[in-house]
Amino acid sequence: MGIAEIVMSRRTSALVEHTSEDIVGYALVRFLRDVAERYNGSMDIIITDFVDALPVYLYQAELLGLDTDFFSDVSVIKVGGKINVGNVLYKVPISPYPVYKTRYEDALSKIVESRAGRVQLNVQLGIEMVMNLFDRKELIEQIHDIGRQIIQNKDVINVVFINVEAVERASSEALPLLRVMFPMVVQLRGGGETFTVRKSVFPRLRGISGEV
């Protein structure tokens, strides 16, 4: 049972934790490939790419010989960064949090509304690089807004890959609060090739480990 089967079987948002030593590109490509195969193209995938995290992860995957061609058709919202990968629909510049929040939510809502009635998967990559730019008040507000999106927009499954080392340096409060917000927390292990479910609202999924 891989991450895709665990997350998508319940269609619940998940926080995927990793460290700087994990090869996130391997886990990301395996996860999205399994989602695409599981839903046979009927699942709409959106990637929110913070500060060029996506091209970095795809480069890792390509070095491992993984097929990344399908990413050319995946809808992408870029927040900062300069390298365009995938079908970039919107670009949100790095800005003070109230401005960034409005522009990002507007971009995401336009995509979701244009595909009304279909379940969306929003995979967020590199968000820790933006968190490090905000002060404490803005950081707490950002975490609150992530939780609000999970609760209020049930047509969007949010899977957030996050570097725990970077987040812990940004704030000692951030990671515990994020873990509270998400109904499922998955931790990458073994360099990004394996995982453990650290938290799940579904008892039978708690503690499960496997290959991504």
PDB file of C-alpha atoms in Angstrom:
ATOM      1  CA  MET A   1       0.000   0.000   0.000  1.00  0.00           C
ATOM      2  CA  GLY A   2       1.623   3.222  -1.203  1.00  0.00           C
ATOM      3  CA  ILE A   3       1.005   6.854  -0.240  1.00  0.00           C
ATOM      4  CA  ALA A   4      -1.427   7.354  -3.125  1.00  0.00           C
ATOM      5  CA  GLU A   5      -3.628   4.447  -2.062  1.00  0.00           C
ATOM      6  CA  ILE A   6      -3.632   5.532   1.581  1.00  0.00           C
ATOM      7  CA  VAL A   7      -4.435   9.186   0.878  1.00  0.00           C
ATOM      8  CA  MET A   8      -6.860   8.707  -2.000  1.00  0.00           C
ATOM      9  CA  SER A   9      -8.771   5.784  -0.484  1.00  0.00           C
ATOM     10  CA  ARG A  10     -10.302   8.275   1.958  1.00  0.00           C
ATOM     11  CA  ARG A  11      -9.856  11.364  -0.239  1.00  0.00           C
ATOM     12  CA  THR A  12      -8.434  13.250   2.711  1.00  0.00           C
ATOM     13  CA  SER A  13      -5.836  15.999   2.839  1.00  0.00           C
ATOM     14  CA  ALA A  14      -2.395  15.004   4.082  1.00  0.00           C
ATOM     15  CA  LEU A  15       0.815  16.585   5.303  1.00  0.00           C
ATOM     16  CA  VAL A  16       3.858  14.773   3.884  1.00  0.00           C
ATOM     17  CA  GLU A  17       6.908  15.501   6.008  1.00  0.00           C
ATOM     18  CA  HIS A  18      10.469  15.114   4.750  1.00  0.00           C
ATOM     19  CA  THR A  19      14.002  16.219   5.582  1.00  0.00           C
ATOM     20  CA  SER A  20      16.718  17.744   3.432  1.00  0.00           C
ATOM     21  CA  GLU A  21      18.231  14.277   2.913  1.00  0.00           C
ATOM     22  CA  ASP A  22      15.085  12.758   1.382  1.00  0.00           C
ATOM     23  CA  ILE A  23      14.780  12.545  -2.409  1.00  0.00           C
ATOM     24  CA  VAL A  24      11.372  14.184  -2.640  1.00  0.00           C
ATOM     25  CA  GLY A  25      11.318  13.908  -6.429  1.00  0.00           C
ATOM     26  CA  TYR A  26      11.155  10.128  -6.219  1.00  0.00           C
ATOM     27  CA  ALA A  27       8.218  10.165  -3.791  1.00  0.00           C
ATOM     28  CA  LEU A  28       6.409  12.913  -5.706  1.00  0.00           C
ATOM     29  CA  VAL A  29       6.572  11.194  -9.102  1.00  0.00           C
ATOM     30  CA  ARG A  30       5.575   7.816  -7.652  1.00  0.00           C
ATOM     31  CA  PHE A  31       2.652   9.423  -5.809  1.00  0.00           C
ATOM     32  CA  LEU A  32       1.269  11.347  -8.799  1.00  0.00           C
ATOM     33  CA  ARG A  33       1.810   8.471 -11.222  1.00  0.00           C
ATOM     34  CA  ASP A  34      -0.135   6.159  -8.908  1.00  0.00           C
ATOM     35  CA  VAL A  35      -2.935   8.740  -8.575  1.00  0.00           C
ATOM     36  CA  ALA A  36      -3.151   9.092 -12.366  1.00  0.00           C
ATOM     37  CA  GLU A  37      -3.308   5.324 -12.823  1.00  0.00           C
ATOM     38  CA  ARG A  38      -5.795   4.854  -9.974  1.00  0.00           C
ATOM     39  CA  TYR A  39      -8.238   7.392 -11.448  1.00  0.00           C
ATOM     40  CA  ASN A  40      -7.388   6.775 -15.115  1.00  0.00           C
ATOM     41  CA  GLY A  41      -7.108  10.497 -15.821  1.00  0.00           C
ATOM     42  CA  SER A  42     -10.381  11.466 -14.096  1.00  0.00           C
ATOM     43  CA  MET A  43      -8.643  13.184 -11.159  1.00  0.00           C
ATOM     44  CA  ASP A  44      -7.704  16.826 -11.797  1.00  0.00           C
ATOM     45  CA  ILE A  45      -4.203  17.494 -10.485  1.00  0.00           C
ATOM     46  CA  ILE A  46      -2.978  20.968  -9.560  1.00  0.00           C
ATOM     47  CA  ILE A  47       0.556  21.643  -8.362  1.00  0.00           C
ATOM     48  CA  THR A  48       1.354  24.749  -6.355  1.00  0.00           C
ATOM     49  CA  ASP A  49       5.067  25.296  -6.978  1.00  0.00           C
ATOM     50  CA  PHE A  50       6.676  27.555  -4.391  1.00  0.00           C
ATOM     51  CA  VAL A  51      10.000  29.112  -5.444  1.00  0.00           C
ATOM     52  CA  ASP A  52      10.925  26.488  -8.080  1.00  0.00           C
ATOM     53  CA  ALA A  53      10.596  23.429  -5.841  1.00  0.00           C
ATOM     54  CA  LEU A  54       8.914  21.470  -8.665  1.00  0.00           C
ATOM     55  CA  PRO A  55      11.797  21.715 -11.183  1.00  0.00           C
ATOM     56  CA  VAL A  56      14.253  20.688  -8.463  1.00  0.00           C
ATOM     57  CA  TYR A  57      12.204  17.604  -7.583  1.00  0.00           C
ATOM     58  CA  LEU A  58      11.688  16.650 -11.230  1.00  0.00           C
ATOM     59  CA  TYR A  59      15.426  16.917 -11.811  1.00  0.00           C
ATOM     60  CA  GLN A  60      15.952  14.444  -8.970  1.00  0.00           C
ATOM     61  CA  ALA A  61      13.413  12.064 -10.501  1.00  0.00           C
ATOM     62  CA  GLU A  62      14.975  12.314 -13.957  1.00  0.00           C
ATOM     63  CA  LEU A  63      18.401  11.471 -12.527  1.00  0.00           C
ATOM     64  CA  LEU A  64      16.806   8.281 -11.193  1.00  0.00           C
ATOM     65  CA  GLY A  65      15.409   7.454 -14.624  1.00  0.00           C
ATOM     66  CA  LEU A  66      11.747   8.044 -13.733  1.00  0.00           C
ATOM     67  CA  ASP A  67       9.315   9.096 -16.456  1.00  0.00           C
ATOM     68  CA  THR A  68       8.272  12.700 -15.837  1.00  0.00           C
ATOM     69  CA  ASP A  69       6.717  13.465 -19.237  1.00  0.00           C
ATOM     70  CA  PHE A  70       3.166  13.534 -17.848  1.00  0.00           C
ATOM     71  CA  PHE A  71       4.028  16.652 -15.844  1.00  0.00           C
ATOM     72  CA  SER A  72       3.886  18.741 -19.032  1.00  0.00           C
ATOM     73  CA  ASP A  73       0.067  18.547 -18.866  1.00  0.00           C
ATOM     74  CA  VAL A  74      -0.323  19.122 -15.115  1.00  0.00           C
ATOM     75  CA  SER A  75      -1.833  22.478 -14.104  1.00  0.00           C
ATOM     76  CA  VAL A  76       0.628  24.585 -12.111  1.00  0.00           C
ATOM     77  CA  ILE A  77       0.323  27.698  -9.960  1.00  0.00           C
ATOM     78  CA  LYS A  78       3.769  29.225  -9.476  1.00  0.00           C
ATOM     79  CA  VAL A  79       4.466  31.231  -6.340  1.00  0.00           C
ATOM     80  CA  GLY A  80       7.751  33.019  -6.938  1.00  0.00           C
ATOM     81  CA  GLY A  81      10.534  31.294  -8.838  1.00  0.00           C
ATOM     82  CA  LYS A  82      11.605  31.597 -12.463  1.00  0.00           C
ATOM     83  CA  ILE A  83      11.641  28.092 -13.965  1.00  0.00           C
ATOM     84  CA  ASN A  84       8.396  27.143 -15.692  1.00  0.00           C
ATOM     85  CA  VAL A  85       7.583  23.430 -15.538  1.00  0.00           C
ATOM     86  CA  GLY A  86       4.216  21.941 -16.409  1.00  0.00           C
ATOM     87  CA  ASN A  87       1.187  23.856 -17.658  1.00  0.00           C
ATOM     88  CA  VAL A  88       1.659  27.097 -15.729  1.00  0.00           C
ATOM     89  CA  LEU A  89      -1.763  28.758 -15.480  1.00  0.00           C
ATOM     90  CA  TYR A  90      -1.029  31.472 -12.924  1.00  0.00           C
ATOM     91  CA  LYS A  91       2.019  33.192 -11.467  1.00  0.00           C
ATOM     92  CA  VAL A  92       1.808  34.698  -7.991  1.00  0.00           C
ATOM     93  CA  PRO A  93       4.726  36.987  -7.057  1.00  0.00           C
ATOM     94  CA  ILE A  94       6.307  36.877  -3.630  1.00  0.00           C
ATOM     95  CA  SER A  95       4.691  39.698  -1.676  1.00  0.00           C
ATOM     96  CA  PRO A  96       3.473  40.609   1.828  1.00  0.00           C
ATOM     97  CA  TYR A  97       1.148  37.910   3.123  1.00  0.00           C
ATOM     98  CA  PRO A  98      -2.213  39.690   2.680  1.00  0.00           C
ATOM     99  CA  VAL A  99      -1.407  40.370  -0.990  1.00  0.00           C
ATOM    100  CA  TYR A 100       0.026  36.910  -1.627  1.00  0.00           C
ATOM    101  CA  LYS A 101      -2.962  35.269   0.082  1.00  0.00           C
ATOM    102  CA  THR A 102      -5.506  37.141  -2.052  1.00  0.00           C
ATOM    103  CA  ARG A 103      -3.703  36.437  -5.325  1.00  0.00           C
ATOM    104  CA  TYR A 104      -3.102  32.768  -4.553  1.00  0.00           C
ATOM    105  CA  GLU A 105      -6.656  32.049  -3.396  1.00  0.00           C
ATOM    106  CA  ASP A 106      -8.008  33.868  -6.457  1.00  0.00           C
ATOM    107  CA  ALA A 107      -5.863  31.751  -8.795  1.00  0.00           C
ATOM    108  CA  LEU A 108      -6.815  28.486  -7.079  1.00  0.00           C
ATOM    109  CA  SER A 109     -10.529  29.313  -6.976  1.00  0.00           C
ATOM    110  CA  LYS A 110     -10.568  30.114 -10.702  1.00  0.00           C
ATOM    111  CA  ILE A 111      -9.116  26.688 -11.513  1.00  0.00           C
ATOM    112  CA  VAL A 112     -11.461  24.858  -9.127  1.00  0.00           C
ATOM    113  CA  GLU A 113     -14.539  26.738 -10.338  1.00  0.00           C
ATOM    114  CA  SER A 114     -13.696  26.016 -13.974  1.00  0.00           C
ATOM    115  CA  ARG A 115     -13.806  22.311 -13.124  1.00  0.00           C
ATOM    116  CA  ALA A 116     -16.861  22.343 -10.896  1.00  0.00           C
ATOM    117  CA  GLY A 117     -18.143  18.927  -9.896  1.00  0.00           C
ATOM    118  CA  ARG A 118     -14.750  17.237 -10.224  1.00  0.00           C
ATOM    119  CA  VAL A 119     -12.489  16.341  -7.299  1.00  0.00           C
ATOM    120  CA  GLN A 120      -9.243  18.312  -7.389  1.00  0.00           C
ATOM    121  CA  LEU A 121      -5.887  17.267  -5.969  1.00  0.00           C
ATOM    122  CA  ASN A 122      -3.748  20.267  -5.006  1.00  0.00           C
ATOM    123  CA  VAL A 123      -0.144  19.209  -4.327  1.00  0.00           C
ATOM    124  CA  GLN A 124       1.850  21.987  -2.668  1.00  0.00           C
ATOM    125  CA  LEU A 125       5.640  21.895  -2.907  1.00  0.00           C
ATOM    126  CA  GLY A 126       8.243  24.073  -1.190  1.00  0.00           C
ATOM    127  CA  ILE A 127       5.833  26.074   0.962  1.00  0.00           C
ATOM    128  CA  GLU A 128       8.453  26.205   3.740  1.00  0.00           C
ATOM    129  CA  MET A 129      10.493  28.635   1.606  1.00  0.00           C
ATOM    130  CA  VAL A 130       7.622  31.125   1.738  1.00  0.00           C
ATOM    131  CA  MET A 131       6.919  30.532   5.426  1.00  0.00           C
ATOM    132  CA  ASN A 132      10.439  31.692   6.236  1.00  0.00           C
ATOM    133  CA  LEU A 133       9.664  35.105   4.714  1.00  0.00           C
ATOM    134  CA  PHE A 134       6.748  35.987   7.018  1.00  0.00           C
ATOM    135  CA  ASP A 135       6.724  37.295  10.563  1.00  0.00           C
ATOM    136  CA  ARG A 136       5.113  35.263  13.360  1.00  0.00           C
ATOM    137  CA  LYS A 137       1.651  36.793  12.979  1.00  0.00           C
ATOM    138  CA  GLU A 138       1.593  36.194   9.214  1.00  0.00           C
ATOM    139  CA  LEU A 139       2.952  32.669   9.625  1.00  0.00           C
ATOM    140  CA  ILE A 140       0.183  31.727  12.061  1.00  0.00           C
ATOM    141  CA  GLU A 141      -2.366  33.282   9.715  1.00  0.00           C
ATOM    142  CA  GLN A 142      -0.978  31.247   6.817  1.00  0.00           C
ATOM    143  CA  ILE A 143      -1.287  28.006   8.784  1.00  0.00           C
ATOM    144  CA  HIS A 144      -4.843  28.951   9.780  1.00  0.00           C
ATOM    145  CA  ASP A 145      -5.686  29.583   6.115  1.00  0.00           C
ATOM    146  CA  ILE A 146      -4.338  26.169   5.134  1.00  0.00           C
ATOM    147  CA  GLY A 147      -6.628  24.586   7.703  1.00  0.00           C
ATOM    148  CA  ARG A 148      -9.557  26.691   6.517  1.00  0.00           C
ATOM    149  CA  GLN A 149      -9.026  25.537   2.926  1.00  0.00           C
ATOM    150  CA  ILE A 150      -9.033  21.903   4.063  1.00  0.00           C
ATOM    151  CA  ILE A 151     -12.268  22.286   6.029  1.00  0.00           C
ATOM    152  CA  GLN A 152     -14.272  24.583   3.773  1.00  0.00           C
ATOM    153  CA  ASN A 153     -13.365  23.315   0.304  1.00  0.00           C
ATOM    154  CA  LYS A 154     -14.044  19.590   0.398  1.00  0.00           C
ATOM    155  CA  ASP A 155     -13.757  19.302  -3.391  1.00  0.00           C
ATOM    156  CA  VAL A 156     -10.017  19.955  -3.086  1.00  0.00           C
ATOM    157  CA  ILE A 157      -7.680  17.369  -1.549  1.00  0.00           C
ATOM    158  CA  ASN A 158      -4.572  19.192  -0.312  1.00  0.00           C
ATOM    159  CA  VAL A 159      -1.346  17.201  -0.117  1.00  0.00           C
ATOM    160  CA  VAL A 160       1.441  19.394   1.225  1.00  0.00           C
ATOM    161  CA  PHE A 161       5.063  18.231   1.042  1.00  0.00           C
ATOM    162  CA  ILE A 162       7.037  20.109   3.687  1.00  0.00           C
ATOM    163  CA  ASN A 163      10.647  20.183   4.853  1.00  0.00           C
ATOM    164  CA  VAL A 164      10.415  19.793   8.620  1.00  0.00           C
ATOM    165  CA  GLU A 165      13.929  21.131   9.220  1.00  0.00           C
ATOM    166  CA  ALA A 166      13.184  24.406   7.426  1.00  0.00           C
ATOM    167  CA  VAL A 167       9.809  24.841   9.135  1.00  0.00           C
ATOM    168  CA  GLU A 168      11.263  24.237  12.591  1.00  0.00           C
ATOM    169  CA  ARG A 169      13.826  26.962  11.951  1.00  0.00           C
ATOM    170  CA  ALA A 170      11.091  29.361  10.864  1.00  0.00           C
ATOM    171  CA  SER A 171       9.063  28.815  14.043  1.00  0.00           C
ATOM    172  CA  SER A 172       8.880  26.299  16.861  1.00  0.00           C
ATOM    173  CA  GLU A 173       5.073  26.547  16.694  1.00  0.00           C
ATOM    174  CA  ALA A 174       4.574  26.010  12.959  1.00  0.00           C
ATOM    175  CA  LEU A 175       5.041  22.260  12.628  1.00  0.00           C
ATOM    176  CA  PRO A 176       2.848  21.246  15.610  1.00  0.00           C
ATOM    177  CA  LEU A 177       0.086  23.549  14.345  1.00  0.00           C
ATOM    178  CA  LEU A 178       0.304  22.113  10.847  1.00  0.00           C
ATOM    179  CA  ARG A 179       0.037  18.597  12.250  1.00  0.00           C
ATOM    180  CA  VAL A 180      -3.133  19.604  14.091  1.00  0.00           C
ATOM    181  CA  MET A 181      -4.687  21.029  10.913  1.00  0.00           C
ATOM    182  CA  PHE A 182      -4.239  17.909   8.768  1.00  0.00           C
ATOM    183  CA  PRO A 183      -6.321  14.754   9.279  1.00  0.00           C
ATOM    184  CA  MET A 184      -3.353  12.704   8.075  1.00  0.00           C
ATOM    185  CA  VAL A 185       0.402  13.118   8.528  1.00  0.00           C
ATOM    186  CA  VAL A 186       2.811  10.977   6.512  1.00  0.00           C
ATOM    187  CA  GLN A 187       6.556  10.930   7.145  1.00  0.00           C
ATOM    188  CA  LEU A 188       9.003  10.029   4.367  1.00  0.00           C
ATOM    189  CA  ARG A 189      11.821   7.707   5.374  1.00  0.00           C
ATOM    190  CA  GLY A 190      14.686   5.832   3.771  1.00  0.00           C
ATOM    191  CA  GLY A 191      15.783   8.767   1.641  1.00  0.00           C
ATOM    192  CA  GLY A 192      12.240   9.227   0.343  1.00  0.00           C
ATOM    193  CA  GLU A 193      11.629   5.641  -0.764  1.00  0.00           C
ATOM    194  CA  THR A 194       9.519   4.559   2.222  1.00  0.00           C
ATOM    195  CA  PHE A 195       6.994   6.185   4.549  1.00  0.00           C
ATOM    196  CA  THR A 196       5.132   5.862   7.836  1.00  0.00           C
ATOM    197  CA  VAL A 197       1.667   7.217   8.655  1.00  0.00           C
ATOM    198  CA  ARG A 198       2.336   9.205  11.835  1.00  0.00           C
ATOM    199  CA  LYS A 199      -1.236  10.433  12.269  1.00  0.00           C
ATOM    200  CA  SER A 200      -4.612   9.515  10.822  1.00  0.00           C
ATOM    201  CA  VAL A 201      -8.194  10.156  11.867  1.00  0.00           C
ATOM    202  CA  PHE A 202      -8.836   6.631  10.557  1.00  0.00           C
ATOM    203  CA  PRO A 203      -7.530   4.170  13.192  1.00  0.00           C
ATOM    204  CA  ARG A 204      -6.733   1.354  10.771  1.00  0.00           C
ATOM    205  CA  LEU A 205      -4.272   3.572   8.881  1.00  0.00           C
ATOM    206  CA  ARG A 206      -2.236   4.686  11.898  1.00  0.00           C
ATOM    207  CA  GLY A 207       1.310   3.415  11.961  1.00  0.00           C
ATOM    208  CA  ILE A 208       1.199   1.864   8.483  1.00  0.00           C
ATOM    209  CA  SER A 209       4.574   1.800   6.738  1.00  0.00           C
ATOM    210  CA  GLY A 210       5.453   0.895   3.184  1.00  0.00           C
ATOM    211  CA  GLU A 211       7.124   1.897  -0.055  1.00  0.00           C
ATOM    212  CA  VAL A 212       5.990   5.176  -1.570  1.00  0.00           C
TER     213      VAL A 212
END
